[in-house]
Tab-separated table of C-alpha atoms and ligand atoms in Angstrom:
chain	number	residue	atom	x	y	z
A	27	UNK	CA	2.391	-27.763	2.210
A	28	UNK	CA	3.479	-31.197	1.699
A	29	UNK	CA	6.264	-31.811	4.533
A	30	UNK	CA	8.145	-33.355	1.880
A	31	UNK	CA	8.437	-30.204	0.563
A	32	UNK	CA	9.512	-28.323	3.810
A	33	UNK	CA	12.345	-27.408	3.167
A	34	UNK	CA	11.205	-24.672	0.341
A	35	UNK	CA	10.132	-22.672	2.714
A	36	UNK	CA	12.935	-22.944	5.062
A	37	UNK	CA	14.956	-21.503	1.455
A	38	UNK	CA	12.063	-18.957	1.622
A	39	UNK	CA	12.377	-17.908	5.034
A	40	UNK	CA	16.156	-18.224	5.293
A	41	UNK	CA	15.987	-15.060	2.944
A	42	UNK	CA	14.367	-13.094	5.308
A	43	UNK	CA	16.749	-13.624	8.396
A	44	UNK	CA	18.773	-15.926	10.203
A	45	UNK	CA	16.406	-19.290	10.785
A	46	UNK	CA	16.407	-19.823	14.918
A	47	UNK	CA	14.249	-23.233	15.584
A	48	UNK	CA	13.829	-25.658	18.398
A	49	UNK	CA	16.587	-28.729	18.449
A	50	UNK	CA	16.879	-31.307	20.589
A	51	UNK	CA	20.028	-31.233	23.056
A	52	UNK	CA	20.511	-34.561	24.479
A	53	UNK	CA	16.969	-34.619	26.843
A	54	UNK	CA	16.006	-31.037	26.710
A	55	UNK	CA	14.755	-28.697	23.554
A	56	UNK	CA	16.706	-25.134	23.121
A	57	UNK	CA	16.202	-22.327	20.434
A	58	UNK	CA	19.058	-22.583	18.253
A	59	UNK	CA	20.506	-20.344	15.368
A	60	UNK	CA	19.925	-23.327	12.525
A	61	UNK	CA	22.797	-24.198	10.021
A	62	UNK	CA	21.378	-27.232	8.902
A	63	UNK	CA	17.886	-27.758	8.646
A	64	UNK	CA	18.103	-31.370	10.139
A	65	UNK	CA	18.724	-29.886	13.306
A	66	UNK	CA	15.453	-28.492	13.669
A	67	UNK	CA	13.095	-30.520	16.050
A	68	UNK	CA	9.918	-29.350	16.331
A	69	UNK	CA	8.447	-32.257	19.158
A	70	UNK	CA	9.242	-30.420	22.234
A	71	UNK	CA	8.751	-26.977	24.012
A	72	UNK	CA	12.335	-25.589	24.521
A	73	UNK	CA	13.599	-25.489	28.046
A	74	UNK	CA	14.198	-21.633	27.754
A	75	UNK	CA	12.116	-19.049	25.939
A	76	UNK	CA	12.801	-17.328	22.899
A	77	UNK	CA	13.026	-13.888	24.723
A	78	UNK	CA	16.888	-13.905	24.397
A	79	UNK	CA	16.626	-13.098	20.701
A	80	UNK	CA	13.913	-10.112	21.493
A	81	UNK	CA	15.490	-8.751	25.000
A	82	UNK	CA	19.402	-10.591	25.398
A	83	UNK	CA	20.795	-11.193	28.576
A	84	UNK	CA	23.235	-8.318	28.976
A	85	UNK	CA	23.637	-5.801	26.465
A	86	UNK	CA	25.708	-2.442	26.056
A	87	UNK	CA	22.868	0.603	25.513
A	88	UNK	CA	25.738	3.018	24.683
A	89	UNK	CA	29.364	3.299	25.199
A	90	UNK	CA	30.387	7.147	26.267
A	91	UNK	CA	33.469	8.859	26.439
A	92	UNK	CA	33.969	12.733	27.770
A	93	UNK	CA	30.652	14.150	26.877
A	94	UNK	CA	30.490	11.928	23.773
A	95	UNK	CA	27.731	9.399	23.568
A	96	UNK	CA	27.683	6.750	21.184
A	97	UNK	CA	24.821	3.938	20.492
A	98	UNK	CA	26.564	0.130	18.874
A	99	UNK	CA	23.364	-1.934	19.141
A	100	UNK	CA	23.820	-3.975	16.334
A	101	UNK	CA	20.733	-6.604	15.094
A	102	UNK	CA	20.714	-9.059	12.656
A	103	UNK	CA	16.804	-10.211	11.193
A	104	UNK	CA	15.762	-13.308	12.799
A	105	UNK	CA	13.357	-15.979	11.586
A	106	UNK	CA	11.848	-17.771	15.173
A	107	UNK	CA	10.650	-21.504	13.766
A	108	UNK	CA	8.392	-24.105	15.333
A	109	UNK	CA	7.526	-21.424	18.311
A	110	UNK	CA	4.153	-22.685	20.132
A	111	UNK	CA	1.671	-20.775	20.581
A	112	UNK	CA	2.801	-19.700	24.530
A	113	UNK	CA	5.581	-18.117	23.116
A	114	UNK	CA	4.418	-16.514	20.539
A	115	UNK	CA	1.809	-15.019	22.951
A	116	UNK	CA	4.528	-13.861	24.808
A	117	UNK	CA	5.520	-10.991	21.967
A	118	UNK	CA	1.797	-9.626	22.155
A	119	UNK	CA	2.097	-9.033	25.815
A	120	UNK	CA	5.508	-7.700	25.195
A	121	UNK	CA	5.089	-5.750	22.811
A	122	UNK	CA	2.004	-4.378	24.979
A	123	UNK	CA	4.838	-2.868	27.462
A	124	UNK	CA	7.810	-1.900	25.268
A	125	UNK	CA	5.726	-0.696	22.070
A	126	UNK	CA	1.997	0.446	23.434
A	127	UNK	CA	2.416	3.298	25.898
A	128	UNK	CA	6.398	3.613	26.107
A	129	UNK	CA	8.516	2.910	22.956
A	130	UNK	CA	11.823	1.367	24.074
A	131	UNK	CA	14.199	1.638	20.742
A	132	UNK	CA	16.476	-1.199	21.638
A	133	UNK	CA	13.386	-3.699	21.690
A	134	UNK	CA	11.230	-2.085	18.952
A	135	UNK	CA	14.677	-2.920	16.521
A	136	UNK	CA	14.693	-6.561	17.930
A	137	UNK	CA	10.932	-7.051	17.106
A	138	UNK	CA	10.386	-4.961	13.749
A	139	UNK	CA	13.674	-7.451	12.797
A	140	UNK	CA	11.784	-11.115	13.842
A	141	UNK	CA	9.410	-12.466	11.519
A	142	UNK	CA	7.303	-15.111	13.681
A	143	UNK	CA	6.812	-19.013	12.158
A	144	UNK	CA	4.568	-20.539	15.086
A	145	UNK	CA	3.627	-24.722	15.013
A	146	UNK	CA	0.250	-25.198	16.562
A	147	UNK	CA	0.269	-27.722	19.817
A	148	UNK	CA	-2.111	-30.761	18.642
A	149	UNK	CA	-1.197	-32.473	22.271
A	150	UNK	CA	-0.467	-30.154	25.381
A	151	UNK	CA	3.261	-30.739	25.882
A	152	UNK	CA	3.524	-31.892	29.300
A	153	UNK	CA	1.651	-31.854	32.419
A	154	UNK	CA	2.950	-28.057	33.628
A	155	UNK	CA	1.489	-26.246	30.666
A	156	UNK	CA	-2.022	-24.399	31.233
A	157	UNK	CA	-2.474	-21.946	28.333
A	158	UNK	CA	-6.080	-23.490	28.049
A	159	UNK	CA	-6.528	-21.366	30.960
A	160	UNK	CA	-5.022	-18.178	29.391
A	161	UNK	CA	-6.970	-17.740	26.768
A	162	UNK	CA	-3.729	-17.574	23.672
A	163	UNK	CA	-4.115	-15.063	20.931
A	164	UNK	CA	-2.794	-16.274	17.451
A	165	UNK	CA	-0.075	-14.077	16.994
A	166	UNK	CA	2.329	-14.518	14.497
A	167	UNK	CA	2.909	-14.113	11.016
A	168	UNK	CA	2.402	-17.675	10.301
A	169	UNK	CA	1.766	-20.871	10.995
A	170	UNK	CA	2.220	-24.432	10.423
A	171	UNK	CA	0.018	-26.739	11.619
A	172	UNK	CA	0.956	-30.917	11.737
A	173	UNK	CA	-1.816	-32.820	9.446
A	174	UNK	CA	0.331	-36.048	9.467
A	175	UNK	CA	1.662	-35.687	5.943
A	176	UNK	CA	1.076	-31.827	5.837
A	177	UNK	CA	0.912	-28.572	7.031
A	178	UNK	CA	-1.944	-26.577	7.116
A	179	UNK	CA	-0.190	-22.969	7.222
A	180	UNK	CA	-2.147	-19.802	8.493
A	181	UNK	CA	-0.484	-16.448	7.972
A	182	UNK	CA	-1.761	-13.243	10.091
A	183	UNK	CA	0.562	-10.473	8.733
A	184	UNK	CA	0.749	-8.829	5.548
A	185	UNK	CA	4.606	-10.709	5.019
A	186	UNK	CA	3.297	-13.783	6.636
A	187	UNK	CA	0.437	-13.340	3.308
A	188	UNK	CA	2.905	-12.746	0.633
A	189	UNK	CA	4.998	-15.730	1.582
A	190	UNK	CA	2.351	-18.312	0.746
A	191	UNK	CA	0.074	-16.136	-1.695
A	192	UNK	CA	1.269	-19.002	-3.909
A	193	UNK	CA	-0.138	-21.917	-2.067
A	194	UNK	CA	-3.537	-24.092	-2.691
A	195	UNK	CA	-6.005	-22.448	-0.642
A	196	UNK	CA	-7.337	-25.556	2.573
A	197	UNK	CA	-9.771	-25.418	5.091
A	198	UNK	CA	-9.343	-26.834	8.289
A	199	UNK	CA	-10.671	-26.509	11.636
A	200	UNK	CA	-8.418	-26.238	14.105
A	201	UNK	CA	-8.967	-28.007	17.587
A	202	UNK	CA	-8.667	-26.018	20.814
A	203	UNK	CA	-5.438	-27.041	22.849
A	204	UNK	CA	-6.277	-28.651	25.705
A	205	UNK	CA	-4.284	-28.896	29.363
A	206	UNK	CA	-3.869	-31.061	31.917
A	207	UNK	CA	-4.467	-28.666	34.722
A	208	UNK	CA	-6.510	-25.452	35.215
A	209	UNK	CA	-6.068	-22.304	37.020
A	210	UNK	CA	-9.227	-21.067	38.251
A	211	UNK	CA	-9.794	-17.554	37.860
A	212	UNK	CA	-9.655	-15.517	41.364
A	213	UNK	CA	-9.752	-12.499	42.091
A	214	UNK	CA	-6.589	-12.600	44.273
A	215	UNK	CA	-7.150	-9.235	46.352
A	216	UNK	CA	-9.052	-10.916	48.075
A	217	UNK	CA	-6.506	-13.359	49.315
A	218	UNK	CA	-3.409	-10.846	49.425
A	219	UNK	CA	-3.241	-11.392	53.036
A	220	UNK	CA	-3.540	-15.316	53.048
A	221	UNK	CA	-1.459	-17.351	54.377
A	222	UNK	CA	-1.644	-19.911	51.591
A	223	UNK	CA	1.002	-17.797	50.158
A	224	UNK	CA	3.392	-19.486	52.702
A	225	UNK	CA	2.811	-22.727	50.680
A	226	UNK	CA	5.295	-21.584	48.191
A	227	UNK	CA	7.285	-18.850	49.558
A	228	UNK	CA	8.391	-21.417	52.389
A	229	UNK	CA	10.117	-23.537	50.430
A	230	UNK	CA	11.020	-20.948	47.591
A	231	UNK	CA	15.043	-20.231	47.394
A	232	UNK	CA	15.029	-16.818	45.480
A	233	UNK	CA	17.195	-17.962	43.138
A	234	UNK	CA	15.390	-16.334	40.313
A	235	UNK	CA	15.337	-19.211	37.960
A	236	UNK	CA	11.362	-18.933	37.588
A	237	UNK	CA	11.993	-15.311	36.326
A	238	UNK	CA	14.730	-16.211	33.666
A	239	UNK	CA	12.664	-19.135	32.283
A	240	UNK	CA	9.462	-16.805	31.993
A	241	UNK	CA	9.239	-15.405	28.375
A	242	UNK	CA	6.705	-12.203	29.812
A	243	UNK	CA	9.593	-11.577	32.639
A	244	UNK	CA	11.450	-8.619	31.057
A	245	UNK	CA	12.595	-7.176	34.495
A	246	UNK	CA	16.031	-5.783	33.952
A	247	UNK	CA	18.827	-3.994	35.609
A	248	UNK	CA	21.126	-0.733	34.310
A	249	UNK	CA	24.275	0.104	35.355
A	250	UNK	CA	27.922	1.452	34.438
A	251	UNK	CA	31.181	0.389	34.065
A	252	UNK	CA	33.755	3.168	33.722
A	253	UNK	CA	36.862	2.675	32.602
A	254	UNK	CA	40.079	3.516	34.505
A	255	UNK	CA	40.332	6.842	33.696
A	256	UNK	CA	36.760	7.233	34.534
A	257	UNK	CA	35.959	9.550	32.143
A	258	UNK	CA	34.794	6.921	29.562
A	259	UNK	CA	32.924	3.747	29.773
A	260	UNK	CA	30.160	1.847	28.832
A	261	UNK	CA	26.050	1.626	30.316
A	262	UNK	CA	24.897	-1.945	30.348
A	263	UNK	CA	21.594	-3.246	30.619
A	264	UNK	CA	21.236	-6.960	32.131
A	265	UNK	CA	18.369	-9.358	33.326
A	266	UNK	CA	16.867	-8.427	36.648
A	267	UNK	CA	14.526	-11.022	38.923
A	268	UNK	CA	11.871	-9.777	41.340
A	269	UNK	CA	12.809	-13.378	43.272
A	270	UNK	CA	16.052	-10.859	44.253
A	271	UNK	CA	16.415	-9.336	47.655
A	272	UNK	CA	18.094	-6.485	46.198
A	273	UNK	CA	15.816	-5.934	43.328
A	274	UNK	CA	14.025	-3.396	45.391
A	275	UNK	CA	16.937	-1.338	47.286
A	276	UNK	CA	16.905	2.305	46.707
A	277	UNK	CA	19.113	4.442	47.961
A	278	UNK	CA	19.355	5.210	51.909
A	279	UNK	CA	19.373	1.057	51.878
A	280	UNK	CA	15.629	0.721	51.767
A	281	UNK	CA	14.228	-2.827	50.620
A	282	UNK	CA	10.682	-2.531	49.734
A	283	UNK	CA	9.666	-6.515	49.213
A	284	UNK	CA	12.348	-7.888	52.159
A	285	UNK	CA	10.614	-10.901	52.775
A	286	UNK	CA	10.428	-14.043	50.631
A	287	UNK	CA	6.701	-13.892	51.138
A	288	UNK	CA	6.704	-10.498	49.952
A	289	UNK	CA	8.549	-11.195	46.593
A	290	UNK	CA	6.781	-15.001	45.777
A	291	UNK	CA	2.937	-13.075	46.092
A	292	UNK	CA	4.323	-10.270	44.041
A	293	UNK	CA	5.417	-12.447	41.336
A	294	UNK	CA	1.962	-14.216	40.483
A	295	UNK	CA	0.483	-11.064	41.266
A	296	UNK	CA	2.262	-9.025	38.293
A	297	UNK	CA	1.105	-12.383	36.171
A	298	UNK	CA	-2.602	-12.597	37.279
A	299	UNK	CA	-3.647	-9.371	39.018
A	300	UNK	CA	-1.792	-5.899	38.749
A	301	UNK	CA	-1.373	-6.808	34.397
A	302	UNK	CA	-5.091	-7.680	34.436
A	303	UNK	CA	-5.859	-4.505	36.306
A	304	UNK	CA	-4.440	-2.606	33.794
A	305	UNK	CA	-4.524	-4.497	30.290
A	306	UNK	CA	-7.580	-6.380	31.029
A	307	UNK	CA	-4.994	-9.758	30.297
A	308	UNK	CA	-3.081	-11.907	32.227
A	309	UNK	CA	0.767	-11.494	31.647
A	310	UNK	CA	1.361	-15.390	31.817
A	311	UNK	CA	1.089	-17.030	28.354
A	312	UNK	CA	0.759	-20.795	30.166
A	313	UNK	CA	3.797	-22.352	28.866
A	314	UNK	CA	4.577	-23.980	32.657
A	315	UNK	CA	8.316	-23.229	32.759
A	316	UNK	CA	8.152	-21.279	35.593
A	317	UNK	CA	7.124	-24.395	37.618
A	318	UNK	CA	8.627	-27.175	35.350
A	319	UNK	CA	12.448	-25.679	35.916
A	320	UNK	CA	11.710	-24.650	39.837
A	321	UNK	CA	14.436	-26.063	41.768
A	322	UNK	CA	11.471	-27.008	44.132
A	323	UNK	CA	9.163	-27.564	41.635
A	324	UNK	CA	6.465	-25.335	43.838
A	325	UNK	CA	2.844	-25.286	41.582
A	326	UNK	CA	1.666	-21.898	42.252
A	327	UNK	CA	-1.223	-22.808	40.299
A	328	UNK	CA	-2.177	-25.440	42.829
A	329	UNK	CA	-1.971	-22.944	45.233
A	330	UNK	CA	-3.897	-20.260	43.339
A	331	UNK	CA	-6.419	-22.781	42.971
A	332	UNK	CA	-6.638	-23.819	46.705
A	333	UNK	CA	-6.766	-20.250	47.903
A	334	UNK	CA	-9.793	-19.499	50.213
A	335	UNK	CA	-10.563	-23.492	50.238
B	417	LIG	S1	12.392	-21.000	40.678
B	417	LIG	FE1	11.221	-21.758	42.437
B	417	LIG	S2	12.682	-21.629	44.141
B	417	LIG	FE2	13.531	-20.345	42.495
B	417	LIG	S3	12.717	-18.255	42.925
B	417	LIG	FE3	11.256	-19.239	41.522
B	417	LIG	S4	9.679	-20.161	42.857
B	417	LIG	FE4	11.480	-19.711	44.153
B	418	LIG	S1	4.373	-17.360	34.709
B	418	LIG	FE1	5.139	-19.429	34.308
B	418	LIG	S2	3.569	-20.389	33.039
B	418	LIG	FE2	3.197	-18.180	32.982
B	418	LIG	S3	4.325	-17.413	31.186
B	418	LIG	FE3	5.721	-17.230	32.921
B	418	LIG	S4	6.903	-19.137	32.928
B	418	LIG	FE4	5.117	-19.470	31.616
């Protein structure tokens, strides 16, 4: 596709669903519901992942009143532009938890309603990213790859097919993304008890803010509000972060991971070890916002890497 011509297939795509691209926001990239296609800017990785649009921040699951129960969720069809290849990564794992072995409704109506436009990193972004090390599926429906005055476009899905069947067949081979950094594969039971841990967990904060950046962090939280007469209200279902103290009180006041030692170790454990055990993949898609927006900016890939050294 010549770029000149671009903006055809936004018209194209803008037919399928609501266009939602990265813009630039005075230093930092953000996912944006496009109005006018000069706002898209596809140079950057956006500061926060796409998995609003998928999994929103707080959402009602049903409003009930006496024994009534009655289900609003609403969605509109989405078209996610310019998403690298981290992110689109991100849906395959998932859609590995919400679609595989459990279906969850809410999600599976999100994700049958986003057709996926990914634009392939030439240059790693910056120096946090290490999907290199992740080994990234391509996972869309298409997409667009920068040859200077074109794109190369690869479609994956049957939709993704039908919206270029029209276009000059190309060959191209496309390089593999490089990173910066590595993280070296471990097998980290065998360092649960280190002390390295304390390299990050000492200075962590729990704030969470790792979590809410992470677009494979789909921990979340239920719980009422009734109304006055408390007979009728509505069940909500908001964002939830392991970083938490409370995130593991049960009833009778319990805690189960008390410590900030506890909850850091668990955290890049889910990523690299207890998904692995059980999917045979690691649930971190490499797109470095975990450590790039830490308050401390704590690299647990350094200390992966230095465990047992
Ligand atoms: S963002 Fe950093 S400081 Fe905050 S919980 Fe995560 S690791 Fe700890
Ligand atoms: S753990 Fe960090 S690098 Fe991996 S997917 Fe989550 S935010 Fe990205």
């Amino acid at each position: 596709l010549p770029k000149s011509e671009l903006n055809s297939l936004l018209d194209k795509l803008s037919k399928l669903g609501q266009i939602v691209a990265p813009t630039k926001d005075k230093d930092i990239w953000r996912y944006k519901e496009i109005e006018d296609y000069k706002e898209i800017d596809l140079n950057g990785l956006p500061w926060f992942s796409a998995k609003t649009f998928l999994f929103p921040k707080k959402h009602t699951l049903f409003e009930y009143k006496a024994d009534k129960i009655q289900c609003k969720d609403s969605v509109k069809p989405i078209v996610l532009f310019g998403a690298r290849l981290c992110d689109l990564n991100s849906f395959y794992i998932n859609d590995k938890l919400f679609l595989d072995e459990f279906e969850d409704p809410f999600y599976k109506a999100r994700r049958e309603s986003i057709f996926l436009v990914g634009f392939y990193c030439n240059e790693w972004f910056d120096e946090y990213c290490l999907c290199a090390s992740v080994k990234l599926k391509h996972y869309y429906d298409i997409m667009l790859v920068d040859l200077d005055d074109k794109f190369f476009i690869i479609s994956k899905s049957d939709k993704g097919k039908e919206l270029i069947k029209d276009y000059e067949d190309y060959e191209h081979d496309l390089k593999e993304i490089q990173n910066h950094r590595e993280l070296q594969k471990k097998d980290l039971w065998k360092f649960h008890e280190s002390k390295d841990w304390e390299k990050g967990s000492s200075k962590c904060l729990s704030c969470g803010h790792c979590t809410n950046l992470c677009p494979t962090c789909l921990c979340f939280d239920i719980y009422d509000s009734p109304d006055l007469d408390m007979k009728s209200g509505k069940r909500n279902l908001e964002w939830d972060s392991c970083q938490y103290k409370d995130f593991t009180l049960v009833a009778g006041g319990h805690t189960f991971r008390e410590t900030r030692d506890n909850r850091f170790k668990h955290r890049i454990f889910h990523k690299l070890q207890y998904f692995k055990d059980e999917f045979n993949e690691y649930m971190c898609v490499g797109c470095g916002r975990c450590t790039r927006g830490c308050p401390k900016k704590i690299d647990w890939v350094k200390i992966v890497n230095e465990l047992g050294e």
